[in-house]
PDB file of C-alpha atoms and ligand atoms in Angstrom:
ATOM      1  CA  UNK A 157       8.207 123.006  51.975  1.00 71.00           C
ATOM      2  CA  UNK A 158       9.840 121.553  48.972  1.00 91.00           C
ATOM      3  CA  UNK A 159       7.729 119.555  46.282  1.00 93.00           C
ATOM      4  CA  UNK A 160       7.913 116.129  45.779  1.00 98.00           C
ATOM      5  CA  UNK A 161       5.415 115.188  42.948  1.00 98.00           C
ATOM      6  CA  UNK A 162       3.762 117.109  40.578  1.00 98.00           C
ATOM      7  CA  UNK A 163       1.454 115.777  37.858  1.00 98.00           C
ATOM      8  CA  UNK A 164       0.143 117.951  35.283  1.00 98.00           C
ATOM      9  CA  UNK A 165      -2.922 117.250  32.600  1.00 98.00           C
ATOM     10  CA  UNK A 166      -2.622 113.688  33.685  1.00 98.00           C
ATOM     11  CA  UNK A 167      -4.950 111.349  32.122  1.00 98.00           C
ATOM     12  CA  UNK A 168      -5.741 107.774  31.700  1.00 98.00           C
ATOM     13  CA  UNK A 169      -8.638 106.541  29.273  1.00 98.00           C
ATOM     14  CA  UNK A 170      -9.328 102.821  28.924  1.00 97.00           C
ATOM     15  CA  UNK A 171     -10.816 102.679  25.626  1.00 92.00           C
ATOM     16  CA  UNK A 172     -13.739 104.764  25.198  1.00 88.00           C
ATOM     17  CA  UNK A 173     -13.747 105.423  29.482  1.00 96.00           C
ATOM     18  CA  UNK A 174     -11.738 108.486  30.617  1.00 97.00           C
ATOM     19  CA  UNK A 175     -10.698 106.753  34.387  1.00 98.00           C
ATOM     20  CA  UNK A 176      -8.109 110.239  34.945  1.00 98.00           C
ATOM     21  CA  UNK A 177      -8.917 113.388  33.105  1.00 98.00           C
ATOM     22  CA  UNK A 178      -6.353 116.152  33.341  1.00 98.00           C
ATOM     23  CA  UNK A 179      -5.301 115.992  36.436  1.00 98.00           C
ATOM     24  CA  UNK A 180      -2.860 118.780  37.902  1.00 98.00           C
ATOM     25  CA  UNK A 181      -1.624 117.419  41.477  1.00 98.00           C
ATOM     26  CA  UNK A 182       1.058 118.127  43.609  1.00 97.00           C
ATOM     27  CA  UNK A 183       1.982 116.813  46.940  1.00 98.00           C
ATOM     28  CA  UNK A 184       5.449 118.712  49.109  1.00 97.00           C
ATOM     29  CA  UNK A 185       7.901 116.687  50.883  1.00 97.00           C
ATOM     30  CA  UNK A 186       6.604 115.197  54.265  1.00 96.00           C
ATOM     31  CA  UNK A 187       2.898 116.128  53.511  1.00 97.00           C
ATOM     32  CA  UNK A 188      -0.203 113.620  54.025  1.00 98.00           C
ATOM     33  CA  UNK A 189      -2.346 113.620  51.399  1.00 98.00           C
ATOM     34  CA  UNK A 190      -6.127 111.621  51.558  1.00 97.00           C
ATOM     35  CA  UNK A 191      -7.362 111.235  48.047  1.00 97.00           C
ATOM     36  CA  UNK A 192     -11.349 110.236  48.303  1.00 95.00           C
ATOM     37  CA  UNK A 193     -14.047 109.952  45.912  1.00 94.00           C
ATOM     38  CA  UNK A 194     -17.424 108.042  44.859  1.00 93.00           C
ATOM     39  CA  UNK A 195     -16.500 104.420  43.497  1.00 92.00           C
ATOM     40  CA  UNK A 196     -15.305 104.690  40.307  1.00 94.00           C
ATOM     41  CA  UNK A 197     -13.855 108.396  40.934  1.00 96.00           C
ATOM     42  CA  UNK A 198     -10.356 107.170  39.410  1.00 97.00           C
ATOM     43  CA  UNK A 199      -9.048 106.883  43.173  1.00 97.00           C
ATOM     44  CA  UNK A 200      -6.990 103.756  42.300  1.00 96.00           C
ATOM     45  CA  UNK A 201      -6.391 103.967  38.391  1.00 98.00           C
ATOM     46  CA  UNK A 202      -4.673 107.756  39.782  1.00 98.00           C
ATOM     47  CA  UNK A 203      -2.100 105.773  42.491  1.00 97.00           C
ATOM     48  CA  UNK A 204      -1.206 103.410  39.600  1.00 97.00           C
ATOM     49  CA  UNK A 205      -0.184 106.264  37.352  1.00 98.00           C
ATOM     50  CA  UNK A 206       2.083 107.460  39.952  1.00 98.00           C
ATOM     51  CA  UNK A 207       3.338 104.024  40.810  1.00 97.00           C
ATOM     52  CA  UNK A 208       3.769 103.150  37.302  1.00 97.00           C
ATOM     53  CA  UNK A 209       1.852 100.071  37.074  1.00 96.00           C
ATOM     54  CA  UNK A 210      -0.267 102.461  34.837  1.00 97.00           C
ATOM     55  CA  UNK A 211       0.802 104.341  32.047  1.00 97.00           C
ATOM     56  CA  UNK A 212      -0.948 107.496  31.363  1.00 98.00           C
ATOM     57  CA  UNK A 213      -2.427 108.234  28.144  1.00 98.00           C
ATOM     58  CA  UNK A 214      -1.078 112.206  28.587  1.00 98.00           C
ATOM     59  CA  UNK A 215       0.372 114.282  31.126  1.00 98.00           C
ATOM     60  CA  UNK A 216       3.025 114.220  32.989  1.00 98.00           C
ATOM     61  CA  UNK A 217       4.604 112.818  35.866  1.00 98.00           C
ATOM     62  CA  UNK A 218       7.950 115.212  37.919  1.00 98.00           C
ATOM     63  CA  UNK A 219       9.055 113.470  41.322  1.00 98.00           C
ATOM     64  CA  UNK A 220      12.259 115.152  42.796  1.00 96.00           C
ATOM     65  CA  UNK A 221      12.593 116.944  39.650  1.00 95.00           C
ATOM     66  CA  UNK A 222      13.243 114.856  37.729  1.00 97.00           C
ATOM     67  CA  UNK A 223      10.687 113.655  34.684  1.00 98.00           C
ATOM     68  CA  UNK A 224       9.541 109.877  35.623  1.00 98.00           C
ATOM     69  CA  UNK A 225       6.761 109.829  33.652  1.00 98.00           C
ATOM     70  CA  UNK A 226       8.546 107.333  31.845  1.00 97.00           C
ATOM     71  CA  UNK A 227       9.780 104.741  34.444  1.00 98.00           C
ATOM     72  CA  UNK A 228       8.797 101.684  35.382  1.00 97.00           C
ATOM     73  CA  UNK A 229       7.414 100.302  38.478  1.00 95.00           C
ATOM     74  CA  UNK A 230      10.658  99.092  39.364  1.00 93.00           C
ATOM     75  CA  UNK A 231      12.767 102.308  38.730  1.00 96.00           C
ATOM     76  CA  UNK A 232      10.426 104.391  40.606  1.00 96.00           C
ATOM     77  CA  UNK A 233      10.643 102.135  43.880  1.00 93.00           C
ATOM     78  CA  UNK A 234      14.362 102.116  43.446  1.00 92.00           C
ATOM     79  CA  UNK A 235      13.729 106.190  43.981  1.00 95.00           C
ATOM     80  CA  UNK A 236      11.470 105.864  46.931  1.00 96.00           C
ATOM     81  CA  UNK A 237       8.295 105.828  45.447  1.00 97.00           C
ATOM     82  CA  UNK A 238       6.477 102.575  47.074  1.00 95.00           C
ATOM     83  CA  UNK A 239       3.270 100.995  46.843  1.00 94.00           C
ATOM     84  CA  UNK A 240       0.955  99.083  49.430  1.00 87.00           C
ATOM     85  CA  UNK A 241      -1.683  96.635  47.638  1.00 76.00           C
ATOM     86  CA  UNK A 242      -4.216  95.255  49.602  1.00 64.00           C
ATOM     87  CA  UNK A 243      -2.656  91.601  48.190  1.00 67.00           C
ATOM     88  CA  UNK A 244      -0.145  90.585  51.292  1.00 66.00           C
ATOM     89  CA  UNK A 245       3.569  90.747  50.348  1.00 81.00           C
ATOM     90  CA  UNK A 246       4.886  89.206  53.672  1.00 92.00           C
ATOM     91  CA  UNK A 247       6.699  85.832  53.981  1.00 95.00           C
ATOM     92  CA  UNK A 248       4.218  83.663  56.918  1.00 95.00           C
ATOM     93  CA  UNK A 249       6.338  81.559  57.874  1.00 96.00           C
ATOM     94  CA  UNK A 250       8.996  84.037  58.602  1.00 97.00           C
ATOM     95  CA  UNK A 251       9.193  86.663  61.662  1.00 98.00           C
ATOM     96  CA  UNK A 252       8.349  90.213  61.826  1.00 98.00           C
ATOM     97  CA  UNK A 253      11.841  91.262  61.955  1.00 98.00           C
ATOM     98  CA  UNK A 254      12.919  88.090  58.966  1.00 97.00           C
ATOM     99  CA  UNK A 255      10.531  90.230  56.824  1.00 97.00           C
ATOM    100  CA  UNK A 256      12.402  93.466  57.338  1.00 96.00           C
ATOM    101  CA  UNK A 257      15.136  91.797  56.917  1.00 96.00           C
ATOM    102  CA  UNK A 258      14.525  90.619  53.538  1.00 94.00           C
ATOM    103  CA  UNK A 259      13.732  94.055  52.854  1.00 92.00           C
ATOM    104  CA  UNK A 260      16.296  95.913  53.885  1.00 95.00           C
ATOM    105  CA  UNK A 261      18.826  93.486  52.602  1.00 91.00           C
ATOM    106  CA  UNK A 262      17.915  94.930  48.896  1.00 84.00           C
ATOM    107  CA  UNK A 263      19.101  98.262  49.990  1.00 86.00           C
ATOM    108  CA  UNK A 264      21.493  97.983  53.059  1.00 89.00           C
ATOM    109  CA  UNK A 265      25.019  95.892  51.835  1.00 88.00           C
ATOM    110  CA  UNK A 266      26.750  96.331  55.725  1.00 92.00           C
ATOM    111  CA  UNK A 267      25.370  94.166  58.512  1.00 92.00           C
ATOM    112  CA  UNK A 268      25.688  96.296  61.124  1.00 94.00           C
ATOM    113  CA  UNK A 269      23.550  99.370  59.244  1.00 94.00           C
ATOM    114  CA  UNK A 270      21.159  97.045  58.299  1.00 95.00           C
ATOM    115  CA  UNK A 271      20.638  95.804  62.095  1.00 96.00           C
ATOM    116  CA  UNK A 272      20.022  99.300  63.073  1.00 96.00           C
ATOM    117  CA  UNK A 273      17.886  99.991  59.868  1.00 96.00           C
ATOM    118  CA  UNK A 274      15.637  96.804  60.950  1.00 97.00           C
ATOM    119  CA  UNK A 275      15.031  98.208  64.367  1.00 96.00           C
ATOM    120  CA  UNK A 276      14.524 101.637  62.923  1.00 95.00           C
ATOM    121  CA  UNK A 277      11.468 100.372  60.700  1.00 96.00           C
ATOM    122  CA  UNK A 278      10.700  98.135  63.631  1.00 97.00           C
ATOM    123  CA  UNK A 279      10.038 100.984  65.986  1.00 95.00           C
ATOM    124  CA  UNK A 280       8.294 103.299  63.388  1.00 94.00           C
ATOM    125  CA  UNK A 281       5.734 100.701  62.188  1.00 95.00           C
ATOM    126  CA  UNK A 282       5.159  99.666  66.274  1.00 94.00           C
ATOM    127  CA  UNK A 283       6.425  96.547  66.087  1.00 97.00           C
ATOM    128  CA  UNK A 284       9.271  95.795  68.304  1.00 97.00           C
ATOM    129  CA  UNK A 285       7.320  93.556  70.863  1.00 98.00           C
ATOM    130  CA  UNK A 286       6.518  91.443  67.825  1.00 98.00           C
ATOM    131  CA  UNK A 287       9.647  91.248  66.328  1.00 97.00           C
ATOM    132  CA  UNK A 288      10.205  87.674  66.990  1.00 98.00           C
ATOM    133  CA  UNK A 289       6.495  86.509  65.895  1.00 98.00           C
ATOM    134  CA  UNK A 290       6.047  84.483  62.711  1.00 98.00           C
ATOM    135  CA  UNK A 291       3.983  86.795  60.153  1.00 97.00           C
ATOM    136  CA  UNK A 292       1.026  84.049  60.187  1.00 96.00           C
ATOM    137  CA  UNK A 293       0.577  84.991  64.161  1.00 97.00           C
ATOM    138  CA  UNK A 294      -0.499  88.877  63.207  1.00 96.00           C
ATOM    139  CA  UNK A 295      -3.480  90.708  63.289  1.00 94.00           C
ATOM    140  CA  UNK A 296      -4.795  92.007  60.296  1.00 92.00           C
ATOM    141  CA  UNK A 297      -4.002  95.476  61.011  1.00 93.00           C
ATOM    142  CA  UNK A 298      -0.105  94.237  62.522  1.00 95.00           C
ATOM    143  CA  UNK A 299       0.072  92.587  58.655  1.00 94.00           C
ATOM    144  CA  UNK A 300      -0.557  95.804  57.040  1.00 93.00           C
ATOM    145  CA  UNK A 301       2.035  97.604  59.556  1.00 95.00           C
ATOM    146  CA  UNK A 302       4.924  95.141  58.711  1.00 96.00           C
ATOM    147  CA  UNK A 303       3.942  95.801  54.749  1.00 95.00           C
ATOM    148  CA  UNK A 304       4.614  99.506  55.434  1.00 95.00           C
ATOM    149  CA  UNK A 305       7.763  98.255  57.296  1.00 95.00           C
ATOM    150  CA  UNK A 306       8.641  96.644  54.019  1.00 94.00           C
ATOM    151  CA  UNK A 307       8.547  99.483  52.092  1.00 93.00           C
ATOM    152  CA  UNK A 308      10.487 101.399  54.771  1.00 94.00           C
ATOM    153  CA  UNK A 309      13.035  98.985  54.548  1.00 94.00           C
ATOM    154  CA  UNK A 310      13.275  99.296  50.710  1.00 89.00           C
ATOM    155  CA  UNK A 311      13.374 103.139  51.774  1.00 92.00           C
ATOM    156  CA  UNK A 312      10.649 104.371  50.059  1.00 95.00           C
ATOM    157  CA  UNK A 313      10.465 108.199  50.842  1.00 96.00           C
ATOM    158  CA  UNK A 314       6.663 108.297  49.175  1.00 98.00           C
ATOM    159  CA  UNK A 315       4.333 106.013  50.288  1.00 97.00           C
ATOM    160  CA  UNK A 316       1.108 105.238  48.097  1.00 97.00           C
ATOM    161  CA  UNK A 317      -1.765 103.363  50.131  1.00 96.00           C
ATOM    162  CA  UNK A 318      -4.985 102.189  48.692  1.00 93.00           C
ATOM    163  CA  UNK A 319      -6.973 102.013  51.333  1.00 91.00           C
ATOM    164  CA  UNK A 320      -5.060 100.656  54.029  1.00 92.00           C
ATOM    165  CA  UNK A 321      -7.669 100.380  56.826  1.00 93.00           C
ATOM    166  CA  UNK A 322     -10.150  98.408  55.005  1.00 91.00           C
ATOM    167  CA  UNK A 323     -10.895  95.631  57.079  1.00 91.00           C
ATOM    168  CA  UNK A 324      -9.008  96.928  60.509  1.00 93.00           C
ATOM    169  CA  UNK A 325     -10.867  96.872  63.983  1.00 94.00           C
ATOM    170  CA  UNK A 326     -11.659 100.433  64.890  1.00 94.00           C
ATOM    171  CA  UNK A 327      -8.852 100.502  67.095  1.00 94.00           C
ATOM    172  CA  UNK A 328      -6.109  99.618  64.595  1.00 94.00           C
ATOM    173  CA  UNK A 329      -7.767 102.274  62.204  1.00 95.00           C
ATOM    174  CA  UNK A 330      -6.953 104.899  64.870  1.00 94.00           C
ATOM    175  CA  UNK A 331      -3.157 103.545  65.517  1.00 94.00           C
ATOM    176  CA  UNK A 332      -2.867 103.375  61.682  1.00 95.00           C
ATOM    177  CA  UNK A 333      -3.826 107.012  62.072  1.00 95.00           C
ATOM    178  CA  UNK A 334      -0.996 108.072  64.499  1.00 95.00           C
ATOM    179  CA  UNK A 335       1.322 105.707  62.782  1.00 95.00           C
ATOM    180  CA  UNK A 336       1.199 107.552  59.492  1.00 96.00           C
ATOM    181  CA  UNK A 337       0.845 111.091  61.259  1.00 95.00           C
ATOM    182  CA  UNK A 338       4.074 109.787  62.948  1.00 95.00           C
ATOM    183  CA  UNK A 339       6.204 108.455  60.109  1.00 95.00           C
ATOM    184  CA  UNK A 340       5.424 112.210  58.163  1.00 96.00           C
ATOM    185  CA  UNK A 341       6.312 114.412  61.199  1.00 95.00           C
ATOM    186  CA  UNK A 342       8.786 112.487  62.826  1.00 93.00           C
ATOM    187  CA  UNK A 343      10.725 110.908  59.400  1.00 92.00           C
ATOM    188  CA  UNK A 344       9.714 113.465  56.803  1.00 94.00           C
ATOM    189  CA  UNK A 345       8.174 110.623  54.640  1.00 97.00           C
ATOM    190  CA  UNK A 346       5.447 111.613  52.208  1.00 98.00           C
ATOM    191  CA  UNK A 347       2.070 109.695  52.006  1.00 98.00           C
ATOM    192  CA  UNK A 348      -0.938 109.394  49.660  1.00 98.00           C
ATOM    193  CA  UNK A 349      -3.743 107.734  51.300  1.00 97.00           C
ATOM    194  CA  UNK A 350      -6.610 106.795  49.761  1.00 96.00           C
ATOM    195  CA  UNK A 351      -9.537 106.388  52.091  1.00 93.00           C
ATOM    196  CA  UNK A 352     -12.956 105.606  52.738  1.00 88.00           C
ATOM    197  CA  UNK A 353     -13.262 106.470  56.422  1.00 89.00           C
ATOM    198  CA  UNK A 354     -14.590 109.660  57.253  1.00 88.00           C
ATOM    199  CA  UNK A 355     -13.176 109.637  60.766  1.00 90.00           C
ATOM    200  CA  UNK A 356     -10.365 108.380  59.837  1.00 94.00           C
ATOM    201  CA  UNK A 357     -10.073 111.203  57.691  1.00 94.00           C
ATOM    202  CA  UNK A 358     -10.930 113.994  59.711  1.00 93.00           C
ATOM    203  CA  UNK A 359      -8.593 112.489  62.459  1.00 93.00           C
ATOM    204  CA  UNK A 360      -5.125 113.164  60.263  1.00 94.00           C
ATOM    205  CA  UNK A 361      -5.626 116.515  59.494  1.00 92.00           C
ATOM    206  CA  UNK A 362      -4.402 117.044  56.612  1.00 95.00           C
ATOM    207  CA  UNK A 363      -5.564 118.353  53.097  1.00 96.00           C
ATOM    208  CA  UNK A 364      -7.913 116.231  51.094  1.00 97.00           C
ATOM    209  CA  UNK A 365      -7.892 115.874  47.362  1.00 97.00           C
ATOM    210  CA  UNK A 366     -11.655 114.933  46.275  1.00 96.00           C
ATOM    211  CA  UNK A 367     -11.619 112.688  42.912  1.00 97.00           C
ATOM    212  CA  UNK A 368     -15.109 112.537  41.098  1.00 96.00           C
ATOM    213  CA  UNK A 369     -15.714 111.304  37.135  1.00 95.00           C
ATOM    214  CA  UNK A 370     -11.767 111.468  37.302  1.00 97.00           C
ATOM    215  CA  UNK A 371     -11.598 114.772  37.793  1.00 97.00           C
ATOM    216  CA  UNK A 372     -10.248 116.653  40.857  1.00 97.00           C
ATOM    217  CA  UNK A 373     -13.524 118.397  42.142  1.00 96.00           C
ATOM    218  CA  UNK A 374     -12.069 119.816  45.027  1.00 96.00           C
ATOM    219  CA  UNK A 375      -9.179 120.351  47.262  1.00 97.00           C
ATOM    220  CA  UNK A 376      -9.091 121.446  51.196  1.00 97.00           C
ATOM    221  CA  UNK A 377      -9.030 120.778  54.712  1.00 96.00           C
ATOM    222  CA  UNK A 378     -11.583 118.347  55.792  1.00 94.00           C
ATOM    223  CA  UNK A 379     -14.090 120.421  56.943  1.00 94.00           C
ATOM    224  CA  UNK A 380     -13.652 122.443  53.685  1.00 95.00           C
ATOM    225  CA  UNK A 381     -14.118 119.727  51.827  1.00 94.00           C
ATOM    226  CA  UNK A 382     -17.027 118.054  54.165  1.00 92.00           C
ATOM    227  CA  UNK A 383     -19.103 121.219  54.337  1.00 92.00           C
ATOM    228  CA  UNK A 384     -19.131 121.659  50.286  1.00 93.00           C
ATOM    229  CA  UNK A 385     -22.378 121.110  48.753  1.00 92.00           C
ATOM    230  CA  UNK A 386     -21.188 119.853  46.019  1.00 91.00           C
ATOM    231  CA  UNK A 387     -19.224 117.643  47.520  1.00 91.00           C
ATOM    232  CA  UNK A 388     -21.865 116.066  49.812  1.00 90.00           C
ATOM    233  CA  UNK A 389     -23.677 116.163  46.541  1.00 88.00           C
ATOM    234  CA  UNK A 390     -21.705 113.311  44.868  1.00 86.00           C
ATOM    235  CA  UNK A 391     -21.770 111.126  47.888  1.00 77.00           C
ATOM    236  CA  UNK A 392     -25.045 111.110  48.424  1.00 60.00           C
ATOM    237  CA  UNK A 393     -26.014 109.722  51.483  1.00 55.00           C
ATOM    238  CA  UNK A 394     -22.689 109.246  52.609  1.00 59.00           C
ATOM    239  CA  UNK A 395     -21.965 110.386  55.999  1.00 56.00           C
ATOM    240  CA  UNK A 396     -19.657 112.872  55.271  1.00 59.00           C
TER     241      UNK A 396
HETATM  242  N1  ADP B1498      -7.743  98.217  33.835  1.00 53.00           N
HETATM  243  C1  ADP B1498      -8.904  98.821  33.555  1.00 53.00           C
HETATM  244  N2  ADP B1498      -9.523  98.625  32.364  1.00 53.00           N
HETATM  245  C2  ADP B1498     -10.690  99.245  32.058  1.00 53.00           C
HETATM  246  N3  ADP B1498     -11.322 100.115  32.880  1.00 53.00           N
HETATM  247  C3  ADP B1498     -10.755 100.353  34.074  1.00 53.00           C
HETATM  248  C4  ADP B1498      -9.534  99.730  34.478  1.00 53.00           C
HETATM  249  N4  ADP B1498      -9.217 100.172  35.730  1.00 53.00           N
HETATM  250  C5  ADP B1498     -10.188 101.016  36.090  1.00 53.00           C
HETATM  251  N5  ADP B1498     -11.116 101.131  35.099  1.00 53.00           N
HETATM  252  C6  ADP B1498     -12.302 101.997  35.121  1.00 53.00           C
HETATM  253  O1  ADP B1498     -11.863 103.310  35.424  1.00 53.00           O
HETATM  254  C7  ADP B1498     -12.760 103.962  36.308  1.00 53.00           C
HETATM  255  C8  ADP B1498     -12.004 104.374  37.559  1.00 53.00           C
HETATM  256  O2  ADP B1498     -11.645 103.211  38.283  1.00 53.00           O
HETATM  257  P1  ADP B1498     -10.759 103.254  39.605  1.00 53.00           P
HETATM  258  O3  ADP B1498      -9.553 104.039  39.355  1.00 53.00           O
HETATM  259  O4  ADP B1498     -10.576 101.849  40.054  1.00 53.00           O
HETATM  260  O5  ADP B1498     -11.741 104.026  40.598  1.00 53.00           O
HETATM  261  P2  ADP B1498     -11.770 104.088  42.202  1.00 53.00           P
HETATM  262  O6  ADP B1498     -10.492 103.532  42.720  1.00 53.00           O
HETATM  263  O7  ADP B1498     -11.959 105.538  42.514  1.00 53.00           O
HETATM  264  O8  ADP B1498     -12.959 103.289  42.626  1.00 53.00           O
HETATM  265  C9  ADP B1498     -13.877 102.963  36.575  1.00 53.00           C
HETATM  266  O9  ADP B1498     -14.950 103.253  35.700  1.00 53.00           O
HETATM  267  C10 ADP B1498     -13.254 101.633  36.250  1.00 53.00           C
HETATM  268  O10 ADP B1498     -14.229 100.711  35.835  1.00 53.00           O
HETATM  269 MG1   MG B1499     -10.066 101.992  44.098  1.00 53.00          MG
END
């Protein structure tokens, strides 16, 4: 598969606190990635670096080819690198399918594409029976669908989520599960995930980067990675 993102010797200190520390990554085109790690690990400070709402303090940053170490936030996501915060970006009092709207109306000049681009993101983020209910109506879990639908819309090609099943019933957890599997297989998009679920986890099936003091400590499969001893190590107690 071809490669999407590379970093190499990445690193982010905060004053006297290294929070990233060298970090060689790289991620292909339509691959899920889960990034996990202790609290602290440099989980978060890592997906701002490579959303650009961080700037590194070395290392180097190649999506497509192309050298965006440099860019900010706003050029990145206008090359299809988007970013879920855990802060809502939906309009209430609008609809499901106003929202999309709105974002596909950044991107998508011709009506008639964009109609068929709103029902595309519609369908892949589940949401066509809810297409005419006002944001404010949603589950939690629907919410954080439509936000991926946003970023759809805006057609991000890399999707960077922090987290995105905190706070989901265990049910939405596992249709956020398919959902992503689904939007990699079936539409070649490209996902970092970072996670705190173990099940959820294991249920993707796909590699797992393992952050710890900012360092990568380990890469695998999850049971790679969940039989390590030094892995189980730093999360001590954790029921990995
Ligand atoms: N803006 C910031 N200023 C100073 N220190 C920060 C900042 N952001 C994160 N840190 C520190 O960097 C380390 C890594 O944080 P973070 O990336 O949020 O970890 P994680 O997401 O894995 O919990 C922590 O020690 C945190 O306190
Ligand atoms: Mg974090």
């Amino acid at each position: 598969m071809a490669e999407l993102l590379t970093t190499q010797g990445l690193t982010k200190r905060f004053r006297g606190l290294v929070a990233n520390e060298n970090i060689d990554f790289h991620i292909d085109v339509g691959e899920v990635r889960c990034v996990i790690g202790p609290n602290g690990a440099g989980k978060t400070t890592f997906l701002s670096m490579l959303s650009g709402h961080q700037s590194p303090s070395a290392g180097c940053i190649t999506y497509n080819g192309q050298d965006i170490t440099a860019l900010s936030v706003v050029e990145r996501a206008r090359i299809g690198i988007g970013r879920k915060f855990q802060t809502p970006t939906v309009f209430d009092n609008l609809t499901v399918y106003e929202n999309i709207e709105l974002s596909v109306l950044r991107v998508e000049a011709d009506s008639s594409a964009r109609t068929r681009k709103i029902d595309m993101v519609l369908d892949a983020v589940r949401l066509v029976d809810l297409r005419s209910t006002p944001a404010r109506e949603l589950s939690h879990g629907q919410r954080q669908w439509l936000e991926v639908g946003l970023l759809l819309g805006n057609e991000s090609r890399l999707l960077l989520l922090d987290e995105p099943t905190a706070g989901m019933t265990n049910d939405e957890t596992a249709a956020t599960g398919r959902l992503i599997r689904n939007l990699a297989d079936e539409r070649g998009l490209t996902i970092i995930i970072i996670e705190h679920d173990i099940h959820f986890i294991r249920d993707l099936r796909s590699p797992v980067t393992v952050l710890h003091l900012g360092k990568i400590l380990m890469e695998g499969s999850f049971e790679e990675v969940a039989s390590d001893p030094t892995v189980r190590s730093v999360y001590l107690g954790a029921d990995l």
